[in-house]
Short mmCIF file of C-alpha atoms in Angstrom, two decimals:
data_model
loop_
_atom_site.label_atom_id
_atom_site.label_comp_id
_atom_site.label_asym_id
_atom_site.label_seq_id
_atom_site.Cartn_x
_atom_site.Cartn_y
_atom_site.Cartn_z
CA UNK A 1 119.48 54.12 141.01
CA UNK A 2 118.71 51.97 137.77
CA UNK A 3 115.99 51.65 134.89
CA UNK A 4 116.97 49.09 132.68
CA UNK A 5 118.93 45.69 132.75
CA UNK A 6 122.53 44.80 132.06
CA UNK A 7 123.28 41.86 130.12
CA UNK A 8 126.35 41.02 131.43
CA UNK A 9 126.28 41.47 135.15
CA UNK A 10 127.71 37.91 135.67
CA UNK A 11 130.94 38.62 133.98
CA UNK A 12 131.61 42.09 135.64
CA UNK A 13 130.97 40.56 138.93
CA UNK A 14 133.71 37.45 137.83
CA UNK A 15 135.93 40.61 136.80
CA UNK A 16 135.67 42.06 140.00
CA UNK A 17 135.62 38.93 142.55
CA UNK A 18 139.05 38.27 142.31
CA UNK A 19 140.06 42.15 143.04
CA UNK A 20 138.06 41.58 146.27
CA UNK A 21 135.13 43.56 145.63
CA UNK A 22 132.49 41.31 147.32
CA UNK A 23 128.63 41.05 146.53
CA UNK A 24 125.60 41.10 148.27
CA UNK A 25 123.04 40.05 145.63
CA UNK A 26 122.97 38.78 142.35
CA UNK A 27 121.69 41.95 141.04
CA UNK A 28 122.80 43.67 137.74
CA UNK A 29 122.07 47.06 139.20
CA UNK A 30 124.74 45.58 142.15
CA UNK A 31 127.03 44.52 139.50
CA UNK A 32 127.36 48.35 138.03
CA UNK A 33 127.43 49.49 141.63
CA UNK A 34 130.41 47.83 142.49
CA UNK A 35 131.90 48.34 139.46
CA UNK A 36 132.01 52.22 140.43
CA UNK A 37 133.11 51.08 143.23
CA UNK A 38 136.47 49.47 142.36
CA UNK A 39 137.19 52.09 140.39
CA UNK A 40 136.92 54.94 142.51
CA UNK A 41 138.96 52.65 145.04
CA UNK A 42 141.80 52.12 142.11
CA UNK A 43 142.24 56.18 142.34
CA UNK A 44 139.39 57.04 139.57
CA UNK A 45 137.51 60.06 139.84
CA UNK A 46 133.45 59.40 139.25
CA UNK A 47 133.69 60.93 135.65
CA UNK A 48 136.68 58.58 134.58
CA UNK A 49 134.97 55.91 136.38
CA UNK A 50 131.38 56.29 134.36
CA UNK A 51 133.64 56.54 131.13
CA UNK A 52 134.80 53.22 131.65
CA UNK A 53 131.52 51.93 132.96
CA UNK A 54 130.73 53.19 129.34
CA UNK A 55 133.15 50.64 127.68
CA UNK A 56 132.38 47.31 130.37
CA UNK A 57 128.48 47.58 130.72
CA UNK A 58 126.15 46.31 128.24
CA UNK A 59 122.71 46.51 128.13
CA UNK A 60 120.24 49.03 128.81
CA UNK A 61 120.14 51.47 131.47
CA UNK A 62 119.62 54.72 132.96
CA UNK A 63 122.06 55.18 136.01
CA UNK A 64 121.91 57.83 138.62
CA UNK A 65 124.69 57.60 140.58
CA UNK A 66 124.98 59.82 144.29
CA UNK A 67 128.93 60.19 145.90
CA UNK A 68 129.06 62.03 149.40
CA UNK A 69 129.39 65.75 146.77
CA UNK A 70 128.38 64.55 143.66
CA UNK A 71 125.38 63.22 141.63
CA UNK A 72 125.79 61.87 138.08
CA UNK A 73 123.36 61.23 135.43
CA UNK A 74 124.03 58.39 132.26
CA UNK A 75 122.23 56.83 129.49
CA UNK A 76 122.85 53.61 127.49
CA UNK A 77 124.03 54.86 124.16
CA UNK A 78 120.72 53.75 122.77
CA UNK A 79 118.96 55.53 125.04
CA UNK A 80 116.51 52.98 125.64
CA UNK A 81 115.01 53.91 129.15
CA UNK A 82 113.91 57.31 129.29
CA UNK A 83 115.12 60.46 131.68
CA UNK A 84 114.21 64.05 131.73
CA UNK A 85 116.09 66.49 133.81
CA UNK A 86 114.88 69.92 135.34
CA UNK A 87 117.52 72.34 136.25
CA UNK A 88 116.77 76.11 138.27
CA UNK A 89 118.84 78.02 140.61
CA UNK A 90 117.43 76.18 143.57
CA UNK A 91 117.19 72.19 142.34
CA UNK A 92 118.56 69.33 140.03
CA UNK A 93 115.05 67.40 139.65
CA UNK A 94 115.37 64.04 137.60
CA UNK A 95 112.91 61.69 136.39
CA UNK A 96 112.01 58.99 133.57
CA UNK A 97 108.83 61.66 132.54
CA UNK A 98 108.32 65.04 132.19
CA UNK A 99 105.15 64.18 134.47
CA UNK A 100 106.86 63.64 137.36
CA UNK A 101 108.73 66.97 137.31
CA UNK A 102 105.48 69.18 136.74
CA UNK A 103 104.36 70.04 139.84
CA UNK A 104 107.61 71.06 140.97
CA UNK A 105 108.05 74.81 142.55
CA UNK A 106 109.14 77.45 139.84
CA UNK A 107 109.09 74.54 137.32
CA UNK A 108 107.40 76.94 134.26
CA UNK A 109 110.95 78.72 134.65
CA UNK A 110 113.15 75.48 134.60
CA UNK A 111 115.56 74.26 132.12
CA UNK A 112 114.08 71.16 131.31
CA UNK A 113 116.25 69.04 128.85
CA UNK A 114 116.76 65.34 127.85
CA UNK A 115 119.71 63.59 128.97
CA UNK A 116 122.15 62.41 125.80
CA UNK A 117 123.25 58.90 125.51
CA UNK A 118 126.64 58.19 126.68
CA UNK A 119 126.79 61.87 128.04
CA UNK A 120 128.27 62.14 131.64
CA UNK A 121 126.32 64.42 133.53
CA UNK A 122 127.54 65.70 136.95
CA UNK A 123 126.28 68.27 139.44
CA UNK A 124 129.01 68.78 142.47
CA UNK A 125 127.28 70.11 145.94
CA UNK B 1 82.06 80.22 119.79
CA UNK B 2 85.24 80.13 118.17
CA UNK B 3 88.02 78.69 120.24
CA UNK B 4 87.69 76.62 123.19
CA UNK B 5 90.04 76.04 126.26
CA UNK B 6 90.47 72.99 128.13
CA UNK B 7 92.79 72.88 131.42
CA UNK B 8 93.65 69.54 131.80
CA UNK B 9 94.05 70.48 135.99
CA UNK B 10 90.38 70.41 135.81
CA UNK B 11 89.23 68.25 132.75
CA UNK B 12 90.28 64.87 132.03
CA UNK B 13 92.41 63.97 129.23
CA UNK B 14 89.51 61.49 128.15
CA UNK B 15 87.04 64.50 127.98
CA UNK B 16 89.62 66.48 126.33
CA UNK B 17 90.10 63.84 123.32
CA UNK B 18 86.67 62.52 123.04
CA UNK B 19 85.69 66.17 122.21
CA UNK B 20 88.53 66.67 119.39
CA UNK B 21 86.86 63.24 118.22
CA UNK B 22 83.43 64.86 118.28
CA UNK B 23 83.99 66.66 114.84
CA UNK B 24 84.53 69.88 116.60
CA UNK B 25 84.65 72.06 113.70
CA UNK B 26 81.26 70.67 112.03
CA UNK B 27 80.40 72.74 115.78
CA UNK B 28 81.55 75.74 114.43
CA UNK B 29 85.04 74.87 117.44
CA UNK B 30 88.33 75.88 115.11
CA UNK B 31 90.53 75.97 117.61
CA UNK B 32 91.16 74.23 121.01
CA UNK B 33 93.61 75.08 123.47
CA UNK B 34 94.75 72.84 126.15
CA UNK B 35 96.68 74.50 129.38
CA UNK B 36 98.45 72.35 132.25
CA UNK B 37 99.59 69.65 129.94
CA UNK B 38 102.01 68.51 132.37
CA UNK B 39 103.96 65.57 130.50
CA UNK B 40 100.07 63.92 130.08
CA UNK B 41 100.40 60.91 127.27
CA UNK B 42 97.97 60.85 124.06
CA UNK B 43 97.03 64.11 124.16
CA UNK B 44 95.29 64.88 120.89
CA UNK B 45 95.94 61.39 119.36
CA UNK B 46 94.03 59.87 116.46
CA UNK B 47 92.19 63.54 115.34
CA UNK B 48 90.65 63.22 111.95
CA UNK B 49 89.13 66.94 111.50
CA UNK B 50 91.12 70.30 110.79
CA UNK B 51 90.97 71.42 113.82
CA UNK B 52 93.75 73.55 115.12
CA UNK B 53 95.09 72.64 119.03
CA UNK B 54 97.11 74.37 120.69
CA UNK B 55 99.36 72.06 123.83
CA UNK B 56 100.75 75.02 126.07
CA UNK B 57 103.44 73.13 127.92
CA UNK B 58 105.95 70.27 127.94
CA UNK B 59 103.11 67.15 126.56
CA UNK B 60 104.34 63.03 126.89
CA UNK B 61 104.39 60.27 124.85
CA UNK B 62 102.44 60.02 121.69
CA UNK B 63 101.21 63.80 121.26
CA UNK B 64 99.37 64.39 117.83
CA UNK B 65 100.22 60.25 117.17
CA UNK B 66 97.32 59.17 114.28
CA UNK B 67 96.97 62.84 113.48
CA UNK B 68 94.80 62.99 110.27
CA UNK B 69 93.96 66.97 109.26
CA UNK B 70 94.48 68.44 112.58
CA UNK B 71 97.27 71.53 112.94
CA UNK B 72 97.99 70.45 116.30
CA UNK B 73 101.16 73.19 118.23
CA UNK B 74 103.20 71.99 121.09
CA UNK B 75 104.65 74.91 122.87
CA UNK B 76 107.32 72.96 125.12
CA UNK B 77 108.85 69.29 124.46
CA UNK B 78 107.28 66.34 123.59
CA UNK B 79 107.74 63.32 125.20
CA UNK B 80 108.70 59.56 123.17
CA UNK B 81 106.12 59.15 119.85
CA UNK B 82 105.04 62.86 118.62
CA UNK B 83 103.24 62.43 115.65
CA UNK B 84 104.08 58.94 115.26
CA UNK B 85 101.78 57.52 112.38
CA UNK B 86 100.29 60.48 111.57
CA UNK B 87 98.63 60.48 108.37
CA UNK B 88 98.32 64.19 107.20
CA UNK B 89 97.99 67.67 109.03
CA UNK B 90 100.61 69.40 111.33
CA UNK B 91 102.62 68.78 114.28
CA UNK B 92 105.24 71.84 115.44
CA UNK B 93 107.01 71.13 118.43
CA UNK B 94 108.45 74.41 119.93
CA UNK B 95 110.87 72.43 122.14
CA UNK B 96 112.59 69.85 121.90
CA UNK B 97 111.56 65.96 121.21
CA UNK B 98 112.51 62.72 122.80
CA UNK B 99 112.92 59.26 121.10
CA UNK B 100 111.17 58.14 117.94
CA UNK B 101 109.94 61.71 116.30
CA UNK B 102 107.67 60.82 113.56
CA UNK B 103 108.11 57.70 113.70
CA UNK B 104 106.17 55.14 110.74
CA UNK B 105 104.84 58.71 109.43
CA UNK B 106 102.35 58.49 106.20
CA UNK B 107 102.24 61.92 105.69
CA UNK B 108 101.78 65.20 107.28
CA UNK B 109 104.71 67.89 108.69
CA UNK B 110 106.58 67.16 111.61
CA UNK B 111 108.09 70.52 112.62
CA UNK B 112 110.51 70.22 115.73
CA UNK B 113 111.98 73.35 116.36
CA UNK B 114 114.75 72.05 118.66
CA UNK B 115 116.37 69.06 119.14
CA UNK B 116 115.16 65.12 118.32
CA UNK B 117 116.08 62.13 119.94
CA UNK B 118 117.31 58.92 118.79
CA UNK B 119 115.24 56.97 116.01
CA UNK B 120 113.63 60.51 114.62
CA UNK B 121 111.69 59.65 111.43
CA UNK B 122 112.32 55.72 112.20
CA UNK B 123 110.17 53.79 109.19
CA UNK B 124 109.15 57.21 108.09
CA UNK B 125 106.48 55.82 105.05
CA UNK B 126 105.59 59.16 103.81
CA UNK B 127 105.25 62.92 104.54
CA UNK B 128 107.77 65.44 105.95
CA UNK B 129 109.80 66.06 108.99
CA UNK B 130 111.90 69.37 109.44
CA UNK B 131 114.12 69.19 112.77
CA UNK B 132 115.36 72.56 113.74
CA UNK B 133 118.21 71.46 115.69
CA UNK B 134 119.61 67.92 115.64
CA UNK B 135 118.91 64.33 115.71
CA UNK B 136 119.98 61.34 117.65
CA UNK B 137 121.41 58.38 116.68
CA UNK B 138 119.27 55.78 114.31
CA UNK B 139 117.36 58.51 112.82
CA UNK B 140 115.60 57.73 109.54
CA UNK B 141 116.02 53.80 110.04
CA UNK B 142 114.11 51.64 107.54
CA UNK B 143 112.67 55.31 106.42
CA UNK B 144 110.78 54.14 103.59
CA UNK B 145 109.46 57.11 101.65
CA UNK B 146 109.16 60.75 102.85
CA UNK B 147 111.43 63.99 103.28
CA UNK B 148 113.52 64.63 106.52
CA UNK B 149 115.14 67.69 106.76
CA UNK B 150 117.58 68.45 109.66
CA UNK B 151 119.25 71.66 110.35
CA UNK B 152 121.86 70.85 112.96
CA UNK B 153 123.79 67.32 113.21
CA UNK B 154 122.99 63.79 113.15
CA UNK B 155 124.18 60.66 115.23
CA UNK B 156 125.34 57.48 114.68
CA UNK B 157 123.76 55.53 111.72
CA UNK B 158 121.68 57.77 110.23
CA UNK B 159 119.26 56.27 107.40
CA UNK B 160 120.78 52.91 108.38
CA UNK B 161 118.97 50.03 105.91
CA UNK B 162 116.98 53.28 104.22
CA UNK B 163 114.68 52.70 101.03
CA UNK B 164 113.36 55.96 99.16
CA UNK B 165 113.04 58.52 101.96
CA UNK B 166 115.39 61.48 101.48
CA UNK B 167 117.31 63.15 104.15
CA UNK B 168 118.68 66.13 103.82
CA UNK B 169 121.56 67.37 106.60
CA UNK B 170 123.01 70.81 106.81
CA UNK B 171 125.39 70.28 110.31
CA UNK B 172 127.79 67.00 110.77
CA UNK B 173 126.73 63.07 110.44
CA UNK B 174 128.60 61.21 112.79
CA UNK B 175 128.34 58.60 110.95
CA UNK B 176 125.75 57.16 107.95
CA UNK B 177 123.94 53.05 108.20
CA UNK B 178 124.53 50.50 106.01
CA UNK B 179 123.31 51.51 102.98
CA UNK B 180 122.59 54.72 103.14
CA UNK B 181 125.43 57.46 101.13
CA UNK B 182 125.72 60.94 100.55
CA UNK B 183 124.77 62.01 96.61
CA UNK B 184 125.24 65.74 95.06
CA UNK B 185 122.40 67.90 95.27
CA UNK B 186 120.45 68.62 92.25
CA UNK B 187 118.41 71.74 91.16
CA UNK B 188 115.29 69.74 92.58
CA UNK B 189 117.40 69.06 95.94
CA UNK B 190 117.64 72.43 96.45
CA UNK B 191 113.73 73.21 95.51
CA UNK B 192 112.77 70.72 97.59
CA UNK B 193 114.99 71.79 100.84
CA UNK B 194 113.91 75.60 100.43
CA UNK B 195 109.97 74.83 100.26
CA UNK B 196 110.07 72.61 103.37
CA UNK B 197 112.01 75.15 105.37
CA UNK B 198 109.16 77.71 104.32
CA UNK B 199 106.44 75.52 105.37
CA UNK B 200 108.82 74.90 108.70
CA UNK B 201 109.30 78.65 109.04
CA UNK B 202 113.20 78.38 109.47
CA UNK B 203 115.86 80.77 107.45
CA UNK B 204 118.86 78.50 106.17
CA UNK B 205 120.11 78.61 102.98
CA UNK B 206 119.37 75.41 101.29
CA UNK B 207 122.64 75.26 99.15
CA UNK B 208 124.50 74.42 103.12
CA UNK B 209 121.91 70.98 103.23
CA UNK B 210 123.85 67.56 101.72
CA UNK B 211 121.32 64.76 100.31
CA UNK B 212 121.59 61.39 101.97
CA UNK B 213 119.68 58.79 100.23
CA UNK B 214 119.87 55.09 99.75
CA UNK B 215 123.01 53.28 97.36
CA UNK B 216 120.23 50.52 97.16
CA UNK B 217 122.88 47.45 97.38
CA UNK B 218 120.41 46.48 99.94
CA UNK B 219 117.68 45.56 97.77
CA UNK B 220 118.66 43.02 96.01
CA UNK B 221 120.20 39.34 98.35
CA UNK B 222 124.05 39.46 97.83
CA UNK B 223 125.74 35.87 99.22
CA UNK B 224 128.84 36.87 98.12
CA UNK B 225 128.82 39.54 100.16
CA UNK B 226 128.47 37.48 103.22
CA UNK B 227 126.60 39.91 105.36
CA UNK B 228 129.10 42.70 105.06
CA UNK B 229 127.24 45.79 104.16
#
């Protein structure tokens, strides 16, 4: 999932063609997508995978990214779209506004924090 | 009557800011406490009487933004925007606070117990803002006059392109903006650092806090320095 847009999509997706990754769209969101892909293909786990995402995607964004036993959580490192996160025993609740989150069960007893820039955040099932 | 509550599960946030408009304490109303804030944007923007509110919860973007007189407490976090533009009075954020803390402040206290976001204090033109914990990258950018005083670390670029605001830093600076350069503290410094903690109510001893102001090669057009800063 993705708030924001990437400002190079085009060239990832010309990086990426020729290692056979193959596109459905010619959206940037796609272009970051498959970009995780190919490197958890070369052997990466998600984590190493996000910190190179770090170094080959530019523009803004706010990725949430779901494997079959993980869910990861990054921020452009100017933090330009927004994302709260509220954390109990029971849930992982994420969302661009607090607003979103209050109605939640138990959520007067949740951690509720603000996601860092550049900051890989995972939570393994 | 004395104090007033407003749950904003039942009452709208119109209602709710149309009263602090009203002049609330020329109706004998000092206080005003607003329950089931719930992230809600604007909440007690633009409030030009000394009126004390109290926000018992997490409140959105903007909270307190335009504040002129009011003491206005946020128990939780603050969304984007608290207290941006305020003029004078009090903002105290119990939490912590997203992007753009104070930002184009004219005067006033910003007091953020925990943590700011990027851009804290961005264009700051005046008045004070006292961060408990630390602040995000870009923080003090363009700050033109005003005191910031941060008790934990900065980001990236902090006072990047500053003119006469003064910041002063007691954790780590990742790294400073053009411009902007750590100078010794004087006597003053120190004054100044120890009476803003007071009015913050935070214990640190002011002799820990560095002063980063402005080298001021930025003022005056360079060519031969060919945009390197």
């Amino acid at each position: 999932m993705h708030n924001g847009s990437l400002s190079n999509p085009y060239s990832v997706r010309r990086m990426l063609e020729p290692h056979g990754i193959r596109f459905e769209t010619d959206n940037d969101t796609e272009a970051a997508c498959r970009f995780l892909e190919w490197r958890l293909r070369e052997g990466d786990d998600l984590e190493s995978a996000l910190q190179k995402g770090f170094e080959v995607l530019d523009g803004f964004y706010t990725f949430l990214i779901g494997t079959a036993d993980k869910l990861a959580l990054i921020r452009d490192p100017f933090a330009c779209k927004p994302a709260v996160v509220a954390e109990t025993d029971d849930y992982v609740a994420i969302a661009s506004e607090f607003r979103s989150l209050a109605h939640l069960p138990d959520i007067g007893h949740a951690t509720v924090f603000e996601p860092a820039p550049e900051e890989i955040y995972v939570w393994t099932a | 009557m004395d104090s007033l509550t407003f749950d904003l599960a039942r009452s709208s946030l119109r209602e709710l800011n149309a009263f602090l408009h009203d002049r609330p304490t020329e109706r004998g109303v000092n206080k005003v406490v607003v329950l089931h804030p719930d992230g809600a944007h604007n909440i007690a923007v633009g409030l030009d009487c000394p009126v004390e509110v109290e926000i018992v919860g997490h409140a959105g973007y903007y909270a307190g933004g335009m504040n002129k007189a009011a003491r206005i407490t946020i128990t939780g976090s603050a969304g984007t925007g608290v207290a941006e533009n305020m003029m004078s009075g009090r903002v105290h954020v119990k939490g912590f606070a997203s992007n753009a803390a104070g930002a184009s402040m004219h005067g006033g206290l910003l007091v953020i117990d925990g943590n700011a976001g990027l851009r804290c204090g961005i264009s700051l033109k005046g008045g004070d803002i006292v961060v408990g914990g630390s602040v995000g990258s870009y923080s003090a950018f363009m700050a033109q006059a005003g005191r910031m005083v941060i008790c934990g670390d900065a980001g990236d670029a902090l006072g990047d392109s500053l003119y006469e605001a003064v910041l002063y830093v007691k954790g780590r600076i990742k790294s400073l903006g053009a411009d902007a350069r750590i100078e010794p503290m004087s006597d003053t410094d120190y004054a100044t650092v120890a009476e803003l903690l007071d009015a913050a109510g935070m214990r640190h001893d002011p002799k820990e806090f560095k002063r980063v102001a402005s080298a001021r090669s930025l003022y005056h057009w360079n060519a031969d320095a060919d945009q390197e800063y």
